Short mmCIF file of N, CA, C and O in Angstrom, two decimals:
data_model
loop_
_atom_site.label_atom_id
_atom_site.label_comp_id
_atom_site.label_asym_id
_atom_site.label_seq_id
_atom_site.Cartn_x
_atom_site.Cartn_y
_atom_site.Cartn_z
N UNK A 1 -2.89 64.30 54.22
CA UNK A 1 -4.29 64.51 54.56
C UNK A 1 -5.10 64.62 53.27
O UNK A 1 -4.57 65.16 52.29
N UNK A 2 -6.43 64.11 53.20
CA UNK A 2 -7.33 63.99 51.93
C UNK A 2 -8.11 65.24 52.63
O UNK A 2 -8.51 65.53 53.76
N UNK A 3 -8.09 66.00 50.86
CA UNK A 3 -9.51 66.98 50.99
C UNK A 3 -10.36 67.07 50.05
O UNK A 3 -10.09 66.69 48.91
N UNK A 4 -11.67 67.64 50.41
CA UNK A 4 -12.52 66.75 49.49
C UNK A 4 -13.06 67.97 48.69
O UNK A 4 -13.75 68.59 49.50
N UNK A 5 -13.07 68.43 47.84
CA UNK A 5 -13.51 69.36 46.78
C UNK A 5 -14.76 68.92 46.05
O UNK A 5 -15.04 67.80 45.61
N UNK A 6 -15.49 70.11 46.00
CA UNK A 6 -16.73 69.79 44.89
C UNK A 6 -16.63 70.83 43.57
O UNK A 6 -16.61 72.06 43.51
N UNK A 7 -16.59 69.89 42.63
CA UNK A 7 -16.21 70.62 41.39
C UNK A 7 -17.43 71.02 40.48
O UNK A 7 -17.96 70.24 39.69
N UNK A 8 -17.83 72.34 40.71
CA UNK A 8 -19.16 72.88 40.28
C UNK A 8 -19.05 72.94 38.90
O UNK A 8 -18.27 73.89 38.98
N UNK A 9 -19.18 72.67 37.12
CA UNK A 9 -19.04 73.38 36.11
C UNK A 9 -19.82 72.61 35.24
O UNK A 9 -19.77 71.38 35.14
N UNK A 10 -20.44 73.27 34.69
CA UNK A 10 -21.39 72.47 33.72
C UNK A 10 -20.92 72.05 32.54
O UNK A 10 -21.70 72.20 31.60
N UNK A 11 -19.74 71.49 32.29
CA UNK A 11 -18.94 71.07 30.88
C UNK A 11 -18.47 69.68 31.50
O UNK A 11 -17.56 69.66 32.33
N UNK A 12 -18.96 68.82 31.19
CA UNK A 12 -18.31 67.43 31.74
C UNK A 12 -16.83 66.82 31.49
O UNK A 12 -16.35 65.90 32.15
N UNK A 13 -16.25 67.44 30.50
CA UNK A 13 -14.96 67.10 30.70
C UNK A 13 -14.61 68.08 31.00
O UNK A 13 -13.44 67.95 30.65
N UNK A 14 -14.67 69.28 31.49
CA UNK A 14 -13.79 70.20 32.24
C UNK A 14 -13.71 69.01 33.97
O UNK A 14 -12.64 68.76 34.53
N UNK A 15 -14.61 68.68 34.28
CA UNK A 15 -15.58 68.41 35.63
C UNK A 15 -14.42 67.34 36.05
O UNK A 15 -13.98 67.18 37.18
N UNK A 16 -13.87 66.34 34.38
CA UNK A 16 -13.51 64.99 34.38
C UNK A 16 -12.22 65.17 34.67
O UNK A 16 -11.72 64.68 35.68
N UNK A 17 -11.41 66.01 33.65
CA UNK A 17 -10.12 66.49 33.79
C UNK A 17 -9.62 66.90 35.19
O UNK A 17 -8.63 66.43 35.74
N UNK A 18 -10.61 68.04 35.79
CA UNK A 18 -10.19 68.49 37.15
C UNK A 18 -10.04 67.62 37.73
O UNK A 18 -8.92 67.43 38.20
N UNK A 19 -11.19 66.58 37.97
CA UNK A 19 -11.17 65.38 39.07
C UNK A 19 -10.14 64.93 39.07
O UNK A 19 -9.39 65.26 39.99
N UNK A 20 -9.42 63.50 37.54
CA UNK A 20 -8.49 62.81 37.33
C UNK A 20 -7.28 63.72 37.96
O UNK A 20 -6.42 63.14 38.62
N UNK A 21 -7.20 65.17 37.74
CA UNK A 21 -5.58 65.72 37.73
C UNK A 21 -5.63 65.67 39.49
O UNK A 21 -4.56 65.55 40.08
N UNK A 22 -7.24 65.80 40.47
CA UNK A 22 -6.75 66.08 41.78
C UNK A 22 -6.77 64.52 42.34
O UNK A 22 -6.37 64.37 43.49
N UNK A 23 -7.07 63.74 41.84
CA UNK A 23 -7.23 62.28 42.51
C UNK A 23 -5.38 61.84 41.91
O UNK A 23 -4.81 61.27 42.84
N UNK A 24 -4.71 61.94 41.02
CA UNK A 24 -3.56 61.50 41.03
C UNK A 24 -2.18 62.18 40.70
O UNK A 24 -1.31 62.16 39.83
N UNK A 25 -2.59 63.06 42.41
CA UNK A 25 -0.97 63.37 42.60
C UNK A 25 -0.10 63.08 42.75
O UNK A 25 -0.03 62.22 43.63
N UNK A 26 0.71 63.34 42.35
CA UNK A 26 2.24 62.85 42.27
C UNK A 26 2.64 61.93 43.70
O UNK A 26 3.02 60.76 43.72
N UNK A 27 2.45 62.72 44.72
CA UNK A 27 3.35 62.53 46.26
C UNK A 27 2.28 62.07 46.86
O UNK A 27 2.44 62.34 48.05
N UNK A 28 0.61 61.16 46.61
CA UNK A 28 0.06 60.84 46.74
C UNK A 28 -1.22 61.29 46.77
O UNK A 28 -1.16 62.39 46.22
N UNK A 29 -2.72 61.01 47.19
CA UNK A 29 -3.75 61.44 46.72
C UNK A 29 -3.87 63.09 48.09
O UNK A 29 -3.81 63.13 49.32
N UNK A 30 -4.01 64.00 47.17
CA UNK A 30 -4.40 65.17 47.80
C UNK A 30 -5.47 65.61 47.80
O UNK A 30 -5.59 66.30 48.81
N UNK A 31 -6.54 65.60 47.12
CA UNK A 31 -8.00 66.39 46.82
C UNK A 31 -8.99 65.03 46.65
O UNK A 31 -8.50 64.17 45.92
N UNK A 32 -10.18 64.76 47.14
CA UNK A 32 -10.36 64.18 46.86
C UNK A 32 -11.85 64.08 46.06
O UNK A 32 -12.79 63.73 46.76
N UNK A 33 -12.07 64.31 44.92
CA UNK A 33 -13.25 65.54 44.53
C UNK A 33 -14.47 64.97 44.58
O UNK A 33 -14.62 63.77 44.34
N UNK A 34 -15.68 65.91 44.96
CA UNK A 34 -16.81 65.19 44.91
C UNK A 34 -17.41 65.18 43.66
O UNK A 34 -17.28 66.12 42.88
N UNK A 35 -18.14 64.08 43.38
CA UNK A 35 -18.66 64.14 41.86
C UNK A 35 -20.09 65.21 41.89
O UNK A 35 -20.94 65.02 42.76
N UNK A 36 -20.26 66.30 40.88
CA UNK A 36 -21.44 66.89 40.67
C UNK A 36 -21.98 66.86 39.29
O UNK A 36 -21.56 66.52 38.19
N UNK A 37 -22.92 67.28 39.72
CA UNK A 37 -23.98 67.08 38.17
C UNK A 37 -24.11 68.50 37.83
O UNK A 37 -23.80 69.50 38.48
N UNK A 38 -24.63 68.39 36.66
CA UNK A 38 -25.09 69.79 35.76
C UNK A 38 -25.35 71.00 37.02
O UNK A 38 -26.13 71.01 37.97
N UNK A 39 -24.43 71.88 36.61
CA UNK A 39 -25.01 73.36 37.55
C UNK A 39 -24.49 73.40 38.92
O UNK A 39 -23.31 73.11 39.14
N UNK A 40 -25.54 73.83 40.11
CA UNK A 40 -25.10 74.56 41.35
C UNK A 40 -25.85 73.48 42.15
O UNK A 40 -25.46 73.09 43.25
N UNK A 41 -27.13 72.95 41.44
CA UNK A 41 -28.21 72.12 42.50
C UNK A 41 -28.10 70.78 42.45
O UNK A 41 -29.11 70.07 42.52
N UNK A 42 -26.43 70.12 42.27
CA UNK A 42 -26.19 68.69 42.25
C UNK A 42 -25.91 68.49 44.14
O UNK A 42 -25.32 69.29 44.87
N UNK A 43 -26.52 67.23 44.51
CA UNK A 43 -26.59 66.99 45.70
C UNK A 43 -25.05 67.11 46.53
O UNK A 43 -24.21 67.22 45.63
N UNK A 44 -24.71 67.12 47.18
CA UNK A 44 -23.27 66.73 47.96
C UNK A 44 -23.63 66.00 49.22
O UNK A 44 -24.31 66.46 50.15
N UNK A 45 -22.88 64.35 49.10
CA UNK A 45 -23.03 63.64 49.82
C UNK A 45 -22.19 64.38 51.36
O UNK A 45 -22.44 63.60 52.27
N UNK A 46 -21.49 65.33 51.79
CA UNK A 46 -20.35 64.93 52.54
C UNK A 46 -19.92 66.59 51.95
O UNK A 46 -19.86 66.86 50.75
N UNK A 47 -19.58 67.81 53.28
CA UNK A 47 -19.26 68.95 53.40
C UNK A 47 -17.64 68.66 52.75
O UNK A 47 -16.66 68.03 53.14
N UNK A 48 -17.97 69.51 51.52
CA UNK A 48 -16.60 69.45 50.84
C UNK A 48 -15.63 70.57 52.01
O UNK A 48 -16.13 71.27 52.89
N UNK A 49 -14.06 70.45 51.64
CA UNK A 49 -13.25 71.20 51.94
C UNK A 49 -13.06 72.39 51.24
O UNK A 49 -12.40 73.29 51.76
N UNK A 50 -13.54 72.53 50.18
CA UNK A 50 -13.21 73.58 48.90
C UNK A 50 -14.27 73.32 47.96
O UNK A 50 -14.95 72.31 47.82
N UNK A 51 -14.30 74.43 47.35
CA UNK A 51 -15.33 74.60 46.20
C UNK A 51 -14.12 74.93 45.09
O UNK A 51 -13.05 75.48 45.35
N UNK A 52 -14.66 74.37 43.56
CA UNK A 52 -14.22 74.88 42.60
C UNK A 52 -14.97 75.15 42.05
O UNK A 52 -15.62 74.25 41.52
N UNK A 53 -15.38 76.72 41.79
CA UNK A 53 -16.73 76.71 40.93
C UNK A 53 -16.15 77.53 39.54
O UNK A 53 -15.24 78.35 39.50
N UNK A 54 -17.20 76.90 38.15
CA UNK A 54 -16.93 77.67 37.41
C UNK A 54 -17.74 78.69 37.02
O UNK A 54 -18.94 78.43 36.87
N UNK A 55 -17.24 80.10 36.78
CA UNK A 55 -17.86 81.24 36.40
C UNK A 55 -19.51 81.33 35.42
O UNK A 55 -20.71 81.51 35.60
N UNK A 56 -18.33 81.01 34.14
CA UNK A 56 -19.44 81.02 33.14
C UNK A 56 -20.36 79.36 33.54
O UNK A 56 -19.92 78.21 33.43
N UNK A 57 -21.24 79.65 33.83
CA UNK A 57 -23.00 78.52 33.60
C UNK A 57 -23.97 78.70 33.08
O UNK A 57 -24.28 79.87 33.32
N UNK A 58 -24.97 78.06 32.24
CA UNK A 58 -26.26 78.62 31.62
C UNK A 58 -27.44 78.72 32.48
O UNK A 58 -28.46 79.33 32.18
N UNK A 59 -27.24 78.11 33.48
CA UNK A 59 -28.62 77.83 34.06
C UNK A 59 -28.27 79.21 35.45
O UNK A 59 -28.96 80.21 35.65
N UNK A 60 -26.91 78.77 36.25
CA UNK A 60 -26.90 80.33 37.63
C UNK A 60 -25.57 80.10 37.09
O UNK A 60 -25.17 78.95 36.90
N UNK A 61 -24.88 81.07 36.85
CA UNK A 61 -23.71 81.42 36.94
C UNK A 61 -22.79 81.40 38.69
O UNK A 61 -23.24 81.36 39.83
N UNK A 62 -21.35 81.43 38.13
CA UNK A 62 -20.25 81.17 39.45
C UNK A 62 -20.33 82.47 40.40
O UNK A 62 -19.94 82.37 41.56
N UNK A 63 -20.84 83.65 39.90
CA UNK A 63 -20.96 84.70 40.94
C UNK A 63 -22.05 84.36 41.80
O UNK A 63 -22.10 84.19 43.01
N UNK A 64 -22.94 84.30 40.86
CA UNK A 64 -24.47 84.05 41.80
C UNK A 64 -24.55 82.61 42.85
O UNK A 64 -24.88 82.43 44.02
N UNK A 65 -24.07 81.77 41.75
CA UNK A 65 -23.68 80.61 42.87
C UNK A 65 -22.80 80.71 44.38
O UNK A 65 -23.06 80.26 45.50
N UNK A 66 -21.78 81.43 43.89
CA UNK A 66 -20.91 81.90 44.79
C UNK A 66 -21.59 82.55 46.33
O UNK A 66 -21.26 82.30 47.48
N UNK A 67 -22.77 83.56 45.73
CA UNK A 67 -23.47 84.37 46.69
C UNK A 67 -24.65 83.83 47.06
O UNK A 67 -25.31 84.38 47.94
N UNK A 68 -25.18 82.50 46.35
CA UNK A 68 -26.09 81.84 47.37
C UNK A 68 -25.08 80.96 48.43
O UNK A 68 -25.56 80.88 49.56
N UNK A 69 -23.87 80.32 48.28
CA UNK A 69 -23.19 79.33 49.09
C UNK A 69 -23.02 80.60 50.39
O UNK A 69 -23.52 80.34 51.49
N UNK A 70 -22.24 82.09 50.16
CA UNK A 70 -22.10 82.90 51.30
C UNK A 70 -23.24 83.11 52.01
O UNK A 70 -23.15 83.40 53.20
N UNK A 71 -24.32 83.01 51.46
CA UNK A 71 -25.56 83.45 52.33
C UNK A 71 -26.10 82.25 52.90
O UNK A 71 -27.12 82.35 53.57
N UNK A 72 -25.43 80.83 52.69
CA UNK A 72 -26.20 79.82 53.13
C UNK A 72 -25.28 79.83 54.77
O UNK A 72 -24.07 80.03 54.81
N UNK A 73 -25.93 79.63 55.72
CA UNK A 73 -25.07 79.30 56.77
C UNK A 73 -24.03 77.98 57.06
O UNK A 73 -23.13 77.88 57.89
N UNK A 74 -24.58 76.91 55.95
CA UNK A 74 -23.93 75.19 56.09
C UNK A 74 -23.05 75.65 55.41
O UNK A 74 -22.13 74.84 55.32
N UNK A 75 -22.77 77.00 54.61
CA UNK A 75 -21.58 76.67 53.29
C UNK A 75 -20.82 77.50 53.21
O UNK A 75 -19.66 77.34 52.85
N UNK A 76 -21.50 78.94 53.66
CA UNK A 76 -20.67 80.14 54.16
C UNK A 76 -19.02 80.04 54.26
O UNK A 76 -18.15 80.83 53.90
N UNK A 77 -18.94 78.79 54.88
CA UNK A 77 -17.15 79.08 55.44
C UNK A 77 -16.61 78.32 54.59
O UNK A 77 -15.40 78.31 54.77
N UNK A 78 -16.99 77.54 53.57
CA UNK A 78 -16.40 77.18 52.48
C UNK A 78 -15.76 77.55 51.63
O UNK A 78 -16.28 77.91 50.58
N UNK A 79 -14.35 77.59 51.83
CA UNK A 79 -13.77 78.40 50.65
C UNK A 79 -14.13 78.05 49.14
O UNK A 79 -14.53 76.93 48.84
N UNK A 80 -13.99 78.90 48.37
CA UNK A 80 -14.74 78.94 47.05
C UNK A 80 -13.33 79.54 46.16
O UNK A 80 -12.89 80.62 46.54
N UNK A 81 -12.55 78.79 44.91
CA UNK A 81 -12.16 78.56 44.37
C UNK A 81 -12.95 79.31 42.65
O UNK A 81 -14.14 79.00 42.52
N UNK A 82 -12.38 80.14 41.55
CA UNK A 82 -13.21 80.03 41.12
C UNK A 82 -12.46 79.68 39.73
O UNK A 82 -11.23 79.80 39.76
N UNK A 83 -13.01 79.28 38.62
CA UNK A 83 -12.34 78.68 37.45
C UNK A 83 -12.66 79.26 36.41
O UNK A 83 -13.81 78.92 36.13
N UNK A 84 -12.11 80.21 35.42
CA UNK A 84 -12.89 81.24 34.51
C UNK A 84 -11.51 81.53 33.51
O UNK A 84 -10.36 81.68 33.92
N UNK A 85 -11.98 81.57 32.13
CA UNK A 85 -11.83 82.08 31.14
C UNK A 85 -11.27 83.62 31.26
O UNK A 85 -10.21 84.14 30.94
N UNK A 86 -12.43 84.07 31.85
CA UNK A 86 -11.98 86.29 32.24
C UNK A 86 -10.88 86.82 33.05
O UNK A 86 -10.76 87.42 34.11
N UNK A 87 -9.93 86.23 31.86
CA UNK A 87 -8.49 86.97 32.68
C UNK A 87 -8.40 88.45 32.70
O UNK A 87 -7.35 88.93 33.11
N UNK A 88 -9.36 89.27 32.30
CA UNK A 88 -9.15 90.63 32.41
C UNK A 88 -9.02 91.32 33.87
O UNK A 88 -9.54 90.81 34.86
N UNK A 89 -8.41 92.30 33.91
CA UNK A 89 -7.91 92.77 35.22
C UNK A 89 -9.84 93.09 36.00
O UNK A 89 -10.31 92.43 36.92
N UNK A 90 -10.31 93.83 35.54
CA UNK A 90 -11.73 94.03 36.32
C UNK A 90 -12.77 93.10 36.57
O UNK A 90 -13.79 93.23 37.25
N UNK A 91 -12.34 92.13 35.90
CA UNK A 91 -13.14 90.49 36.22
C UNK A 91 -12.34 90.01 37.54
O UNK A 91 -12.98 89.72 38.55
N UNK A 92 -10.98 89.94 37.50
CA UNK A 92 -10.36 89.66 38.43
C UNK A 92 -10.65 90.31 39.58
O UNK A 92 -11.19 89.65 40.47
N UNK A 93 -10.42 91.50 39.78
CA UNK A 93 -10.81 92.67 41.04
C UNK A 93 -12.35 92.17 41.40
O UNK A 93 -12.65 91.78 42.53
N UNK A 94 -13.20 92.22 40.40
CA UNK A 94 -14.70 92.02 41.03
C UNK A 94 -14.27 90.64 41.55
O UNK A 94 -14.56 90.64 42.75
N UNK A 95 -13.71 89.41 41.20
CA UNK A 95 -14.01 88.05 41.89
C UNK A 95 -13.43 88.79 42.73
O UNK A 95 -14.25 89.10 43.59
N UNK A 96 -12.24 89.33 42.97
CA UNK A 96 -11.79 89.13 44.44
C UNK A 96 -12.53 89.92 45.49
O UNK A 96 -12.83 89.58 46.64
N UNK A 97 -12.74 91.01 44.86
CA UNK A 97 -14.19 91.33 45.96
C UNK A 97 -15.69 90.53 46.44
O UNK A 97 -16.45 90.79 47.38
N UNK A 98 -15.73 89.83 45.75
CA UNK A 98 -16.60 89.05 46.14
C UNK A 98 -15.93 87.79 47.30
O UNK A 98 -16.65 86.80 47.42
N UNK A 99 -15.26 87.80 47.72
CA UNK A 99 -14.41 86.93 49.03
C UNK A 99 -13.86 85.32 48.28
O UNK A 99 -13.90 84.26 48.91
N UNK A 100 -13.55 85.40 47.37
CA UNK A 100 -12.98 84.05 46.73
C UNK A 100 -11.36 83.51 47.94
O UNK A 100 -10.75 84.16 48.79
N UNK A 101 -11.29 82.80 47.68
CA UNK A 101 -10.33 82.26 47.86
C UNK A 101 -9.37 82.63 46.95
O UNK A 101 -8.50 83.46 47.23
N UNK A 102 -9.49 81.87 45.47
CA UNK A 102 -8.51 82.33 44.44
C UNK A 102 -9.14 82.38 43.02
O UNK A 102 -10.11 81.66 42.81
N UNK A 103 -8.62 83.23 41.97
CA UNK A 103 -9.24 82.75 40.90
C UNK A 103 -8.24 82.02 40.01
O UNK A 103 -7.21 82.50 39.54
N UNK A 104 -8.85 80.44 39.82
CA UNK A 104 -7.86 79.89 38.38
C UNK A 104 -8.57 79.74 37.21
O UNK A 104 -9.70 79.27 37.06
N UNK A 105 -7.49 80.35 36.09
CA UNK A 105 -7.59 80.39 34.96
C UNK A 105 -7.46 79.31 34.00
O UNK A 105 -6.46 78.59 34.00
N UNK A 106 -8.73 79.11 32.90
CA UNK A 106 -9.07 78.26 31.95
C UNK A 106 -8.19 78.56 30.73
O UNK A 106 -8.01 79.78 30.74
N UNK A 107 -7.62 78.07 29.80
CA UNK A 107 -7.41 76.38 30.57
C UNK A 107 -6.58 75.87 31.88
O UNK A 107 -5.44 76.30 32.06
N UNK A 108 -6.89 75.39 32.36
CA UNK A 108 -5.79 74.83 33.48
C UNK A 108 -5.01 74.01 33.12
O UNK A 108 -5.36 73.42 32.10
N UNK A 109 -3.51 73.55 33.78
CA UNK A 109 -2.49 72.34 33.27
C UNK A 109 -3.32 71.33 34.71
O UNK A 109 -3.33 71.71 35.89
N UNK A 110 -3.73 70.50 34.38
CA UNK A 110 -3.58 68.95 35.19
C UNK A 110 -2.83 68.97 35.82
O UNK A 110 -3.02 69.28 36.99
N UNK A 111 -1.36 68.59 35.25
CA UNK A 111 -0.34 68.91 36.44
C UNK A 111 0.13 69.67 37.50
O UNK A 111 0.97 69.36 38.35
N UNK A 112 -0.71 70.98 37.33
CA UNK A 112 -0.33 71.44 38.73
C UNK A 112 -1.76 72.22 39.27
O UNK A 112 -1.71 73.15 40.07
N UNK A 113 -2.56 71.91 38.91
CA UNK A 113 -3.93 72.35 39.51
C UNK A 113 -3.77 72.06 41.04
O UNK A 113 -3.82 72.97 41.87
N UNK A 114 -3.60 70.86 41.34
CA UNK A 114 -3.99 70.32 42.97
C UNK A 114 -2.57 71.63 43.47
O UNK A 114 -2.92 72.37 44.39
N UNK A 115 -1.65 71.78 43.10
CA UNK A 115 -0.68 72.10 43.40
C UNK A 115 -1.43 74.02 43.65
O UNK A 115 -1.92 74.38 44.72
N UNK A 116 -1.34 74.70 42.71
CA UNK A 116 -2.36 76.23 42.57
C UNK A 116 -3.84 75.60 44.17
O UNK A 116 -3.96 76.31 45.17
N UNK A 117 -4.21 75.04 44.10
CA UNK A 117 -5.38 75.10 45.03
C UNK A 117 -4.36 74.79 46.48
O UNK A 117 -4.42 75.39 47.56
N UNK A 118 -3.77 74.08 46.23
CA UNK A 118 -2.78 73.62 47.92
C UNK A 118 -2.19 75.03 48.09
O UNK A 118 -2.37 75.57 49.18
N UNK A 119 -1.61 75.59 47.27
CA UNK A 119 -1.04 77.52 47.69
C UNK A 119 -2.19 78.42 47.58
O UNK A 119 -2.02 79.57 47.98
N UNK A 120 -3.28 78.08 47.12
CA UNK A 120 -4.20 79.36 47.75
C UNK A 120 -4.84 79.08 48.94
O UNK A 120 -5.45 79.90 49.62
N UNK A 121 -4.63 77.45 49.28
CA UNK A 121 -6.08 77.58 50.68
C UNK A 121 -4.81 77.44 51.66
O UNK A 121 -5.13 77.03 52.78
N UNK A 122 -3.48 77.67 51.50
CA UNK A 122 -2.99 76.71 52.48
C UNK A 122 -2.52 75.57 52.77
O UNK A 122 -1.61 75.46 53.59
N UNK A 123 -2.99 74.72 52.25
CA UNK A 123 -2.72 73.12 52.94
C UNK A 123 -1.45 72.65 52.27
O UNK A 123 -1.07 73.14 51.21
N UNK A 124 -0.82 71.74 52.89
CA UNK A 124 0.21 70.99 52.75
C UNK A 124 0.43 69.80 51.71
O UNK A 124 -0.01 68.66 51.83
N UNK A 125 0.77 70.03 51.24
CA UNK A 125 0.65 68.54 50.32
C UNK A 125 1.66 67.47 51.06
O UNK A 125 2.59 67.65 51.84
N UNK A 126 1.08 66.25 50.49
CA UNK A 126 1.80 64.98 50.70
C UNK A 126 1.32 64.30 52.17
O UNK A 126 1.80 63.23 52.54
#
């Protein structure tokens, strides 16, 4: 089954890397990511399956982003993924209070990103 992720982060090769590592999985295509632009207010053609958002942004940051998608009713049930540098234990506790799905840590390996997002939401690969 294809799922379609929107990869929120304002660094274009973070954006590029994520994509390439979820478009060519191993046991075939698993994620299938939507392309976004700079920030939180890039259009989305098509209700992603997952959010990957990243924390640190200059313009709204991944918390605040995070808490306009919960308060929106179209996006609310979107699980939200988040991608951050702040491996400290009280960065961690606050994302998870804020209702994340999961938090992954920067840098990420390519190779098993799609793999970390398939064990936090659930889904099956292949």
């Amino acid at each position: 089954m294809t799922h379609r992720i929107l990869i929120i982060d304002d660094e274009d090769d973070i954006r590029q890397v994520a994509a390439m590592s979820l478009e060519t999985v191993a046991d075939g295509t698993l994620c299938l990511p939507v392309p976004a632009s700079r920030g939180s207010n890039a259009p989305v053609p098509e209700q992603p399956d997952a959010i990957l958002l990243d924390v640190m942004m200059p313009e709204m940051d991944g918390p605040t982003t995070l808490l306009k998608l919960k308060a929106n009713g179209k996006t609310a049930h979107i699980p939200v993924l988040l991608l951050t540098a702040k491996v400290q234990g009280p960065d961690q506790r606050k994302f998870a209070e804020m209702g994340v799905a999961a938090t992954l840590f920067k840098p990420f390996d390519p190779l098993t990103l799609a793999r970390q997002i398939s064990a936090a939401l659930g889904w099956k690969e292949g």
